[in-house]
PDB file of C-alpha atoms in Angstrom:
ATOM      1  CA  MET P   1       6.331  89.044  31.685  1.00  0.00           C
ATOM      2  CA  THR P   2       9.784  87.459  31.467  1.00  0.00           C
ATOM      3  CA  ASP P   3      12.066  89.258  29.044  1.00  0.00           C
ATOM      4  CA  PRO P   4      13.090  86.680  26.379  1.00  0.00           C
ATOM      5  CA  ARG P   5      16.539  88.249  26.312  1.00  0.00           C
ATOM      6  CA  ASP P   6      17.092  87.024  29.884  1.00  0.00           C
ATOM      7  CA  LEU P   7      16.371  83.369  29.052  1.00  0.00           C
ATOM      8  CA  THR P   8      19.229  80.977  28.428  1.00  0.00           C
ATOM      9  CA  SER P   9      19.903  77.296  27.828  1.00  0.00           C
ATOM     10  CA  GLU P  10      23.113  77.461  29.867  1.00  0.00           C
ATOM     11  CA  ILE P  11      21.628  75.393  32.712  1.00  0.00           C
ATOM     12  CA  PHE P  12      21.450  72.417  30.364  1.00  0.00           C
ATOM     13  CA  SER P  13      25.006  72.813  29.076  1.00  0.00           C
ATOM     14  CA  ASP P  14      26.268  73.134  32.652  1.00  0.00           C
ATOM     15  CA  ALA P  15      24.434  69.917  33.577  1.00  0.00           C
ATOM     16  CA  VAL P  16      26.208  67.884  30.888  1.00  0.00           C
ATOM     17  CA  THR P  17      29.657  69.418  31.312  1.00  0.00           C
ATOM     18  CA  LEU P  18      31.706  66.549  32.747  1.00  0.00           C
ATOM     19  CA  THR P  19      35.110  66.446  34.388  1.00  0.00           C
ATOM     20  CA  PRO P  20      37.067  63.195  33.941  1.00  0.00           C
ATOM     21  CA  VAL P  21      38.194  61.665  37.256  1.00  0.00           C
ATOM     22  CA  GLU P  22      39.880  58.455  38.352  1.00  0.00           C
ATOM     23  CA  PRO P  23      37.297  55.619  38.402  1.00  0.00           C
ATOM     24  CA  LYS P  24      36.590  53.810  41.681  1.00  0.00           C
ATOM     25  CA  VAL P  25      34.231  51.126  40.364  1.00  0.00           C
ATOM     26  CA  PHE P  26      34.298  50.703  36.571  1.00  0.00           C
ATOM     27  CA  ASP P  27      36.382  51.637  33.522  1.00  0.00           C
ATOM     28  CA  ALA P  28      35.906  55.400  33.283  1.00  0.00           C
ATOM     29  CA  ALA P  29      34.430  58.096  35.503  1.00  0.00           C
ATOM     30  CA  PHE P  30      33.244  61.680  35.208  1.00  0.00           C
ATOM     31  CA  VAL P  31      31.876  64.238  37.654  1.00  0.00           C
ATOM     32  CA  ALA P  32      28.992  66.620  36.905  1.00  0.00           C
ATOM     33  CA  THR P  33      27.169  69.123  39.099  1.00  0.00           C
ATOM     34  CA  THR P  34      23.383  68.983  39.409  1.00  0.00           C
ATOM     35  CA  GLN P  35      21.600  72.207  38.520  1.00  0.00           C
ATOM     36  CA  PRO P  36      19.306  74.455  40.587  1.00  0.00           C
ATOM     37  CA  CYS P  37      15.623  73.616  40.919  1.00  0.00           C
ATOM     38  CA  PRO P  38      13.011  74.599  43.533  1.00  0.00           C
ATOM     39  CA  TRP P  39      12.308  71.049  44.776  1.00  0.00           C
ATOM     40  CA  PRO P  40      13.874  68.967  47.586  1.00  0.00           C
ATOM     41  CA  LYS P  41      15.895  66.854  45.113  1.00  0.00           C
ATOM     42  CA  ALA P  42      17.734  67.284  41.829  1.00  0.00           C
ATOM     43  CA  TYR P  43      15.836  67.084  38.536  1.00  0.00           C
ATOM     44  CA  GLY P  44      15.785  63.528  37.128  1.00  0.00           C
ATOM     45  CA  GLY P  45      16.608  64.615  33.585  1.00  0.00           C
ATOM     46  CA  ASP P  46      19.826  66.079  34.968  1.00  0.00           C
ATOM     47  CA  LEU P  47      20.990  62.537  35.799  1.00  0.00           C
ATOM     48  CA  VAL P  48      19.763  60.978  32.544  1.00  0.00           C
ATOM     49  CA  ALA P  49      21.482  63.587  30.371  1.00  0.00           C
ATOM     50  CA  ALA P  50      24.752  63.498  32.317  1.00  0.00           C
ATOM     51  CA  ALA P  51      24.769  59.684  32.187  1.00  0.00           C
ATOM     52  CA  ALA P  52      24.162  59.811  28.435  1.00  0.00           C
ATOM     53  CA  ALA P  53      27.044  62.253  28.059  1.00  0.00           C
ATOM     54  CA  ALA P  54      29.325  60.037  30.169  1.00  0.00           C
ATOM     55  CA  ALA P  55      28.476  56.937  28.146  1.00  0.00           C
ATOM     56  CA  MET P  56      28.937  58.752  24.822  1.00  0.00           C
ATOM     57  CA  ARG P  57      32.370  59.984  25.876  1.00  0.00           C
ATOM     58  CA  THR P  58      33.582  56.381  26.134  1.00  0.00           C
ATOM     59  CA  VAL P  59      32.509  55.431  22.580  1.00  0.00           C
ATOM     60  CA  GLU P  60      35.218  56.457  20.127  1.00  0.00           C
ATOM     61  CA  ASP P  61      34.321  54.627  16.912  1.00  0.00           C
ATOM     62  CA  GLY P  62      31.433  56.786  15.702  1.00  0.00           C
ATOM     63  CA  LYS P  63      28.544  54.667  16.963  1.00  0.00           C
ATOM     64  CA  GLN P  64      25.478  56.657  17.988  1.00  0.00           C
ATOM     65  CA  LEU P  65      23.397  56.283  21.133  1.00  0.00           C
ATOM     66  CA  HIS P  66      20.226  54.400  20.175  1.00  0.00           C
ATOM     67  CA  SER P  67      18.704  53.549  23.588  1.00  0.00           C
ATOM     68  CA  MET P  68      18.919  54.113  27.332  1.00  0.00           C
ATOM     69  CA  HIS P  69      17.187  52.223  30.139  1.00  0.00           C
ATOM     70  CA  SER P  70      17.402  53.792  33.584  1.00  0.00           C
ATOM     71  CA  TYR P  71      16.354  53.433  37.208  1.00  0.00           C
ATOM     72  CA  PHE P  72      16.297  56.259  39.744  1.00  0.00           C
ATOM     73  CA  MET P  73      17.288  54.719  43.072  1.00  0.00           C
ATOM     74  CA  ARG P  74      18.066  57.561  45.487  1.00  0.00           C
ATOM     75  CA  PRO P  75      17.646  61.349  45.321  1.00  0.00           C
ATOM     76  CA  ALA P  76      20.621  63.466  44.296  1.00  0.00           C
ATOM     77  CA  ASP P  77      21.422  66.689  46.127  1.00  0.00           C
ATOM     78  CA  ILE P  78      20.789  69.935  44.288  1.00  0.00           C
ATOM     79  CA  GLY P  79      24.059  71.625  43.458  1.00  0.00           C
ATOM     80  CA  GLY P  80      25.992  68.511  44.452  1.00  0.00           C
ATOM     81  CA  ASP P  81      28.711  66.737  42.517  1.00  0.00           C
ATOM     82  CA  VAL P  82      27.679  63.376  41.100  1.00  0.00           C
ATOM     83  CA  ARG P  83      30.227  60.813  39.882  1.00  0.00           C
ATOM     84  CA  TYR P  84      29.210  58.824  36.803  1.00  0.00           C
ATOM     85  CA  GLU P  85      31.073  55.509  36.565  1.00  0.00           C
ATOM     86  CA  VAL P  86      30.985  53.883  33.111  1.00  0.00           C
ATOM     87  CA  GLU P  87      31.476  50.146  32.557  1.00  0.00           C
ATOM     88  CA  ILE P  88      32.443  49.116  29.030  1.00  0.00           C
ATOM     89  CA  LEU P  89      30.314  45.985  28.658  1.00  0.00           C
ATOM     90  CA  ARG P  90      30.794  45.380  24.938  1.00  0.00           C
ATOM     91  CA  ASN P  91      32.485  46.875  21.905  1.00  0.00           C
ATOM     92  CA  GLY P  92      31.145  45.129  18.810  1.00  0.00           C
ATOM     93  CA  ARG P  93      31.384  45.888  15.113  1.00  0.00           C
ATOM     94  CA  GLY P  94      27.771  47.041  14.848  1.00  0.00           C
ATOM     95  CA  TYR P  95      26.692  47.586  18.455  1.00  0.00           C
ATOM     96  CA  SER P  96      28.291  48.544  21.767  1.00  0.00           C
ATOM     97  CA  THR P  97      26.903  48.642  25.312  1.00  0.00           C
ATOM     98  CA  ARG P  98      27.710  50.674  28.406  1.00  0.00           C
ATOM     99  CA  GLN P  99      26.517  50.579  31.991  1.00  0.00           C
ATOM    100  CA  VAL P 100      26.491  53.861  33.920  1.00  0.00           C
ATOM    101  CA  ARG P 101      26.066  54.196  37.658  1.00  0.00           C
ATOM    102  CA  ALA P 102      25.834  57.538  39.425  1.00  0.00           C
ATOM    103  CA  PHE P 103      27.079  58.090  42.962  1.00  0.00           C
ATOM    104  CA  ALA P 104      27.499  61.032  45.267  1.00  0.00           C
ATOM    105  CA  SER P 105      31.034  62.225  44.573  1.00  0.00           C
ATOM    106  CA  ASP P 106      32.384  60.954  47.912  1.00  0.00           C
ATOM    107  CA  ASP P 107      30.601  57.565  47.789  1.00  0.00           C
ATOM    108  CA  ASP P 108      32.768  54.465  47.503  1.00  0.00           C
ATOM    109  CA  GLY P 109      30.328  52.763  45.140  1.00  0.00           C
ATOM    110  CA  SER P 110      27.978  51.191  47.690  1.00  0.00           C
ATOM    111  CA  LYS P 111      24.949  53.483  47.311  1.00  0.00           C
ATOM    112  CA  PRO P 112      24.141  54.259  43.662  1.00  0.00           C
ATOM    113  CA  LEU P 113      21.772  57.139  43.022  1.00  0.00           C
ATOM    114  CA  TYR P 114      20.967  56.086  39.474  1.00  0.00           C
ATOM    115  CA  VAL P 115      21.812  53.253  37.088  1.00  0.00           C
ATOM    116  CA  SER P 116      21.383  52.888  33.335  1.00  0.00           C
ATOM    117  CA  LEU P 117      22.297  50.748  30.359  1.00  0.00           C
ATOM    118  CA  ALA P 118      23.100  52.559  27.120  1.00  0.00           C
ATOM    119  CA  GLY P 119      23.219  50.982  23.664  1.00  0.00           C
ATOM    120  CA  PHE P 120      25.167  52.349  20.681  1.00  0.00           C
ATOM    121  CA  ALA P 121      24.729  51.413  17.009  1.00  0.00           C
ATOM    122  CA  GLN P 122      26.818  51.893  13.887  1.00  0.00           C
ATOM    123  CA  GLY P 123      23.718  52.128  11.691  1.00  0.00           C
ATOM    124  CA  GLU P 124      23.142  50.545   8.304  1.00  0.00           C
ATOM    125  CA  PRO P 125      20.912  50.937   5.241  1.00  0.00           C
ATOM    126  CA  SER P 126      17.389  49.634   5.823  1.00  0.00           C
ATOM    127  CA  ALA P 127      13.727  50.128   5.091  1.00  0.00           C
ATOM    128  CA  SER P 128      12.093  52.810   7.240  1.00  0.00           C
ATOM    129  CA  TYR P 129       8.859  53.280   9.156  1.00  0.00           C
ATOM    130  CA  LEU P 130       8.255  55.826  11.896  1.00  0.00           C
ATOM    131  CA  ALA P 131       5.162  57.141  13.675  1.00  0.00           C
ATOM    132  CA  GLU P 132       3.329  60.118  12.206  1.00  0.00           C
ATOM    133  CA  MET P 133       3.292  63.522  13.854  1.00  0.00           C
ATOM    134  CA  PRO P 134      -0.136  64.496  15.269  1.00  0.00           C
ATOM    135  CA  ALA P 135      -2.051  66.747  12.905  1.00  0.00           C
ATOM    136  CA  GLY P 136      -4.280  69.745  13.535  1.00  0.00           C
ATOM    137  CA  LEU P 137      -2.451  71.169  16.549  1.00  0.00           C
ATOM    138  CA  PRO P 138      -1.969  74.915  17.014  1.00  0.00           C
ATOM    139  CA  GLY P 139       1.570  76.033  16.277  1.00  0.00           C
ATOM    140  CA  PRO P 140       3.946  77.308  18.954  1.00  0.00           C
ATOM    141  CA  ASP P 141       3.347  80.936  17.983  1.00  0.00           C
ATOM    142  CA  ASP P 142      -0.349  80.422  18.792  1.00  0.00           C
ATOM    143  CA  VAL P 143       0.330  78.993  22.262  1.00  0.00           C
ATOM    144  CA  PRO P 144       1.548  81.055  25.248  1.00  0.00           C
ATOM    145  CA  SER P 145       4.961  80.408  26.707  1.00  0.00           C
ATOM    146  CA  SER P 146       5.166  79.249  30.321  1.00  0.00           C
ATOM    147  CA  ALA P 147       6.369  82.721  31.277  1.00  0.00           C
ATOM    148  CA  ASP P 148       3.438  84.455  29.595  1.00  0.00           C
ATOM    149  CA  TYR P 149       0.943  81.966  31.008  1.00  0.00           C
ATOM    150  CA  LEU P 150       2.193  82.344  34.587  1.00  0.00           C
ATOM    151  CA  ALA P 151       2.821  86.099  34.514  1.00  0.00           C
ATOM    152  CA  SER P 152      -0.524  86.993  36.143  1.00  0.00           C
ATOM    153  CA  ARG P 153      -1.278  83.691  37.884  1.00  0.00           C
ATOM    154  CA  ASP P 154      -0.592  82.453  41.417  1.00  0.00           C
ATOM    155  CA  GLY P 155      -1.924  79.789  43.747  1.00  0.00           C
ATOM    156  CA  GLY P 156      -1.468  76.425  45.364  1.00  0.00           C
ATOM    157  CA  THR P 157       2.059  75.536  46.375  1.00  0.00           C
ATOM    158  CA  MET P 158       3.624  77.787  43.743  1.00  0.00           C
ATOM    159  CA  THR P 159       6.256  80.124  45.176  1.00  0.00           C
ATOM    160  CA  PRO P 160       8.087  82.994  43.445  1.00  0.00           C
ATOM    161  CA  THR P 161      11.042  80.619  43.047  1.00  0.00           C
ATOM    162  CA  SER P 162       9.037  77.818  41.436  1.00  0.00           C
ATOM    163  CA  LYS P 163       7.194  80.334  39.245  1.00  0.00           C
ATOM    164  CA  ALA P 164      10.510  81.706  37.974  1.00  0.00           C
ATOM    165  CA  TYR P 165      11.781  78.161  37.394  1.00  0.00           C
ATOM    166  CA  TRP P 166       8.700  77.120  35.398  1.00  0.00           C
ATOM    167  CA  SER P 167       8.860  80.372  33.452  1.00  0.00           C
ATOM    168  CA  GLY P 168      12.504  80.442  32.454  1.00  0.00           C
ATOM    169  CA  GLY P 169      14.743  78.259  34.595  1.00  0.00           C
ATOM    170  CA  ARG P 170      14.656  74.997  32.650  1.00  0.00           C
ATOM    171  CA  SER P 171      16.756  75.959  29.580  1.00  0.00           C
ATOM    172  CA  PHE P 172      13.871  75.215  27.186  1.00  0.00           C
ATOM    173  CA  ASP P 173      10.779  77.100  26.063  1.00  0.00           C
ATOM    174  CA  MET P 174       7.853  74.669  26.585  1.00  0.00           C
ATOM    175  CA  ARG P 175       4.376  75.475  25.279  1.00  0.00           C
ATOM    176  CA  HIS P 176       1.422  73.232  26.133  1.00  0.00           C
ATOM    177  CA  VAL P 177      -1.420  71.996  23.964  1.00  0.00           C
ATOM    178  CA  PRO P 178      -4.203  72.145  25.135  1.00  0.00           C
ATOM    179  CA  GLY P 179      -2.876  74.103  28.140  1.00  0.00           C
ATOM    180  CA  PRO P 180      -0.497  73.786  31.111  1.00  0.00           C
ATOM    181  CA  VAL P 181      -1.109  71.878  34.335  1.00  0.00           C
ATOM    182  CA  TYR P 182       0.874  74.194  36.602  1.00  0.00           C
ATOM    183  CA  LEU P 183      -1.916  75.606  38.804  1.00  0.00           C
ATOM    184  CA  THR P 184      -5.047  74.001  37.390  1.00  0.00           C
ATOM    185  CA  ILE P 185      -5.803  71.535  34.620  1.00  0.00           C
ATOM    186  CA  ASP P 186      -6.013  74.023  31.758  1.00  0.00           C
ATOM    187  CA  GLY P 187      -7.892  72.415  28.885  1.00  0.00           C
ATOM    188  CA  GLU P 188      -9.370  68.965  28.576  1.00  0.00           C
ATOM    189  CA  ALA P 189      -8.692  66.517  31.425  1.00  0.00           C
ATOM    190  CA  ALA P 190      -7.758  63.837  28.918  1.00  0.00           C
ATOM    191  CA  PRO P 191      -4.788  61.419  29.071  1.00  0.00           C
ATOM    192  CA  HIS P 192      -2.828  63.155  26.348  1.00  0.00           C
ATOM    193  CA  GLN P 193      -1.156  66.464  25.514  1.00  0.00           C
ATOM    194  CA  ALA P 194       1.598  67.903  23.357  1.00  0.00           C
ATOM    195  CA  ILE P 195       4.488  70.240  24.161  1.00  0.00           C
ATOM    196  CA  TRP P 196       6.222  72.524  21.676  1.00  0.00           C
ATOM    197  CA  VAL P 197       9.820  72.707  22.857  1.00  0.00           C
ATOM    198  CA  ARG P 198      13.045  74.464  21.863  1.00  0.00           C
ATOM    199  CA  PRO P 199      16.079  75.830  23.742  1.00  0.00           C
ATOM    200  CA  PHE P 200      15.867  79.472  24.807  1.00  0.00           C
ATOM    201  CA  ASP P 201      19.007  80.235  22.827  1.00  0.00           C
ATOM    202  CA  ALA P 202      21.553  78.363  20.733  1.00  0.00           C
ATOM    203  CA  LEU P 203      22.970  75.378  22.598  1.00  0.00           C
ATOM    204  CA  ARG P 204      26.544  75.975  23.628  1.00  0.00           C
ATOM    205  CA  PRO P 205      29.413  73.644  22.717  1.00  0.00           C
ATOM    206  CA  VAL P 206      29.997  71.008  25.413  1.00  0.00           C
ATOM    207  CA  GLU P 207      33.557  69.810  25.946  1.00  0.00           C
ATOM    208  CA  GLY P 208      33.982  66.143  25.083  1.00  0.00           C
ATOM    209  CA  LEU P 209      30.785  65.926  23.003  1.00  0.00           C
ATOM    210  CA  SER P 210      30.160  66.573  19.335  1.00  0.00           C
ATOM    211  CA  ASP P 211      27.245  68.883  18.558  1.00  0.00           C
ATOM    212  CA  GLU P 212      25.205  65.830  17.538  1.00  0.00           C
ATOM    213  CA  GLN P 213      25.945  64.091  20.853  1.00  0.00           C
ATOM    214  CA  ARG P 214      25.090  67.284  22.746  1.00  0.00           C
ATOM    215  CA  ASP P 215      21.720  67.401  20.978  1.00  0.00           C
ATOM    216  CA  VAL P 216      21.013  63.789  21.955  1.00  0.00           C
ATOM    217  CA  ALA P 217      21.800  64.717  25.561  1.00  0.00           C
ATOM    218  CA  ALA P 218      19.445  67.709  25.230  1.00  0.00           C
ATOM    219  CA  LEU P 219      16.541  65.432  24.321  1.00  0.00           C
ATOM    220  CA  ALA P 220      17.393  63.191  27.280  1.00  0.00           C
ATOM    221  CA  TYR P 221      17.508  66.267  29.515  1.00  0.00           C
ATOM    222  CA  VAL P 222      14.227  67.902  28.519  1.00  0.00           C
ATOM    223  CA  CYS P 223      12.087  64.760  28.216  1.00  0.00           C
ATOM    224  CA  ASP P 224      11.608  64.254  31.972  1.00  0.00           C
ATOM    225  CA  TYR P 225      10.057  67.643  32.764  1.00  0.00           C
ATOM    226  CA  THR P 226       6.589  66.890  31.403  1.00  0.00           C
ATOM    227  CA  ILE P 227       6.287  63.143  30.706  1.00  0.00           C
ATOM    228  CA  LEU P 228       4.102  62.525  33.789  1.00  0.00           C
ATOM    229  CA  GLU P 229       1.769  65.424  32.962  1.00  0.00           C
ATOM    230  CA  PRO P 230      -0.767  63.414  30.904  1.00  0.00           C
ATOM    231  CA  ALA P 231      -1.291  61.196  33.964  1.00  0.00           C
ATOM    232  CA  LEU P 232      -1.576  64.260  36.216  1.00  0.00           C
ATOM    233  CA  ARG P 233      -3.987  65.801  33.716  1.00  0.00           C
ATOM    234  CA  VAL P 234      -6.373  62.846  33.635  1.00  0.00           C
ATOM    235  CA  LEU P 235      -6.188  62.448  37.431  1.00  0.00           C
ATOM    236  CA  GLY P 236      -6.961  66.145  37.976  1.00  0.00           C
ATOM    237  CA  LEU P 237      -3.679  66.849  39.798  1.00  0.00           C
ATOM    238  CA  PRO P 238      -1.890  70.073  38.784  1.00  0.00           C
ATOM    239  CA  TRP P 239       1.720  70.546  39.857  1.00  0.00           C
ATOM    240  CA  ALA P 240       0.772  73.137  42.506  1.00  0.00           C
ATOM    241  CA  GLN P 241      -1.800  70.830  44.134  1.00  0.00           C
ATOM    242  CA  GLU P 242      -1.377  70.760  47.913  1.00  0.00           C
ATOM    243  CA  GLY P 243       0.013  67.398  48.963  1.00  0.00           C
ATOM    244  CA  LEU P 244       1.192  66.266  45.507  1.00  0.00           C
ATOM    245  CA  VAL P 245       4.550  64.457  45.536  1.00  0.00           C
ATOM    246  CA  THR P 246       6.106  63.022  42.376  1.00  0.00           C
ATOM    247  CA  ALA P 247       9.370  61.287  41.537  1.00  0.00           C
ATOM    248  CA  SER P 248      10.857  59.531  38.516  1.00  0.00           C
ATOM    249  CA  LEU P 249      11.168  55.772  39.021  1.00  0.00           C
ATOM    250  CA  ASP P 250      12.376  54.312  35.745  1.00  0.00           C
ATOM    251  CA  HIS P 251      12.919  55.569  32.237  1.00  0.00           C
ATOM    252  CA  ALA P 252      13.522  54.229  28.740  1.00  0.00           C
ATOM    253  CA  MET P 253      14.414  56.235  25.657  1.00  0.00           C
ATOM    254  CA  TRP P 254      15.089  55.278  22.044  1.00  0.00           C
ATOM    255  CA  PHE P 255      16.814  57.591  19.567  1.00  0.00           C
ATOM    256  CA  HIS P 256      15.659  56.698  16.052  1.00  0.00           C
ATOM    257  CA  ARG P 257      17.844  59.009  13.985  1.00  0.00           C
ATOM    258  CA  PRO P 258      20.226  61.966  14.343  1.00  0.00           C
ATOM    259  CA  GLN P 259      18.518  65.279  14.924  1.00  0.00           C
ATOM    260  CA  PRO P 260      19.516  68.944  14.925  1.00  0.00           C
ATOM    261  CA  PHE P 261      18.248  70.689  18.071  1.00  0.00           C
ATOM    262  CA  THR P 262      18.511  74.376  17.206  1.00  0.00           C
ATOM    263  CA  THR P 263      16.589  77.527  18.029  1.00  0.00           C
ATOM    264  CA  ASP P 264      15.577  77.802  14.365  1.00  0.00           C
ATOM    265  CA  GLY P 265      12.754  75.280  14.671  1.00  0.00           C
ATOM    266  CA  TRP P 266      10.538  73.791  17.335  1.00  0.00           C
ATOM    267  CA  LEU P 267      10.234  70.120  18.218  1.00  0.00           C
ATOM    268  CA  LEU P 268       6.866  68.624  19.114  1.00  0.00           C
ATOM    269  CA  TYR P 269       6.763  66.316  22.135  1.00  0.00           C
ATOM    270  CA  ALA P 270       3.506  64.339  21.850  1.00  0.00           C
ATOM    271  CA  GLN P 271       2.579  62.550  25.087  1.00  0.00           C
ATOM    272  CA  GLU P 272      -0.039  60.203  26.499  1.00  0.00           C
ATOM    273  CA  ALA P 273      -0.708  58.454  29.790  1.00  0.00           C
ATOM    274  CA  LEU P 274      -0.662  54.673  29.500  1.00  0.00           C
ATOM    275  CA  ALA P 275      -1.614  53.825  33.093  1.00  0.00           C
ATOM    276  CA  ALA P 276      -2.058  55.324  36.546  1.00  0.00           C
ATOM    277  CA  ASP P 277      -2.674  53.185  39.628  1.00  0.00           C
ATOM    278  CA  HIS P 278      -1.204  52.214  43.005  1.00  0.00           C
ATOM    279  CA  GLY P 279       0.600  55.527  43.282  1.00  0.00           C
ATOM    280  CA  ARG P 280       2.396  55.215  39.942  1.00  0.00           C
ATOM    281  CA  GLY P 281       1.833  56.560  36.454  1.00  0.00           C
ATOM    282  CA  VAL P 282       3.322  55.584  33.092  1.00  0.00           C
ATOM    283  CA  GLY P 283       3.749  58.079  30.260  1.00  0.00           C
ATOM    284  CA  LEU P 284       4.663  57.640  26.597  1.00  0.00           C
ATOM    285  CA  GLY P 285       6.206  60.452  24.585  1.00  0.00           C
ATOM    286  CA  ARG P 286       7.403  60.940  21.004  1.00  0.00           C
ATOM    287  CA  PHE P 287       9.618  63.747  19.714  1.00  0.00           C
ATOM    288  CA  PHE P 288       8.987  65.047  16.186  1.00  0.00           C
ATOM    289  CA  ALA P 289      11.072  67.433  14.085  1.00  0.00           C
ATOM    290  CA  PRO P 290       9.384  70.421  12.373  1.00  0.00           C
ATOM    291  CA  ASP P 291       9.085  68.409   9.136  1.00  0.00           C
ATOM    292  CA  GLY P 292       7.237  65.619  10.978  1.00  0.00           C
ATOM    293  CA  THR P 293      10.181  63.226  11.301  1.00  0.00           C
ATOM    294  CA  HIS P 294       9.870  60.990  14.358  1.00  0.00           C
ATOM    295  CA  LEU P 295      13.152  61.479  16.247  1.00  0.00           C
ATOM    296  CA  ALA P 296      12.868  59.704  19.589  1.00  0.00           C
ATOM    297  CA  THR P 297      10.491  57.809  21.879  1.00  0.00           C
ATOM    298  CA  VAL P 298      10.278  57.938  25.680  1.00  0.00           C
ATOM    299  CA  VAL P 299       8.484  55.715  28.206  1.00  0.00           C
ATOM    300  CA  GLN P 300       8.692  56.639  31.862  1.00  0.00           C
ATOM    301  CA  GLU P 301       7.124  55.492  35.114  1.00  0.00           C
ATOM    302  CA  GLY P 302       6.885  57.865  38.024  1.00  0.00           C
ATOM    303  CA  MET P 303       5.551  57.974  41.545  1.00  0.00           C
ATOM    304  CA  ILE P 304       2.393  60.068  41.882  1.00  0.00           C
ATOM    305  CA  ARG P 305       1.523  60.474  45.557  1.00  0.00           C
ATOM    306  CA  ASP P 306      -1.515  62.561  46.514  1.00  0.00           C
ATOM    307  CA  LEU P 307      -1.231  63.167  50.240  1.00  0.00           C
ATOM    308  CA  GLN P 308      -4.680  64.789  50.261  1.00  0.00           C
ATOM    309  CA  ALA P 309      -6.432  61.724  48.822  1.00  0.00           C
ATOM    310  CA  GLY P 310      -9.069  60.282  51.115  1.00  0.00           C
ATOM    311  CA  ARG P 311      -9.082  63.243  53.466  1.00  0.00           C
ATOM    312  CA  GLY P 312     -12.434  64.772  54.153  1.00  0.00           C
TER     313      GLY P 312
END
């Protein structure tokens, strides 16, 4: 069993720690380093969160990030420096817009790895309606952590490195309802699930971001880990399935209201598969605070390639 004292959220804070550099393409530029993971390419949420941080650092009038729309175009190297170029498209009284493109640090701007548009809003008094948090789910204390679940399990393509990563290498404690899809489809093979999520320890200050902006980046970071899982669940494809290849294709996220992301309370990430066909799957996710407040919504499409399909 992984000792909880050894678990840290530092990987996330390292991912969104940006160094300002001279822009080559747009109005401002920052460099970030992608974080370790046991796959051939960097984690997609690494790029989304760093792009969100870069865009937020160019907005100086108090507007808050309300939406991001992203495309993943080329894989980023693990442990490589990525340059995030920010174009200031609009600075309005109520709303502002940024474009962010990510390049390998030595690229001249001809081969973007990732591109996104980010919208910022001043906010104003209004009537309110938000989705309701799912009821009747077991609480996080009644659900095993990834580390506890995997402690005595092995199989498929799981290696000691990927097991350690799933258990404690992603900065956040993630607990599945009805059960994980690491080695098998644990629980009902239905197109929906929920994840209890919180950072392993208190999120560290990030230079250039307020704590509120850091927490927004944390949601953008963690959302990509599991959003395709409802599609994998209903298709009967656990992560350790031989021949399974996945990749993020495009991503949209809306932030409905400011949220504290602390270790004092869990967030619920309720997810469902909307479609799966032609080697792609679409997932919908909603983040809820402990009091049931709907904080953010995610829609993502990803490649789901089963290299074993059709083989006798």
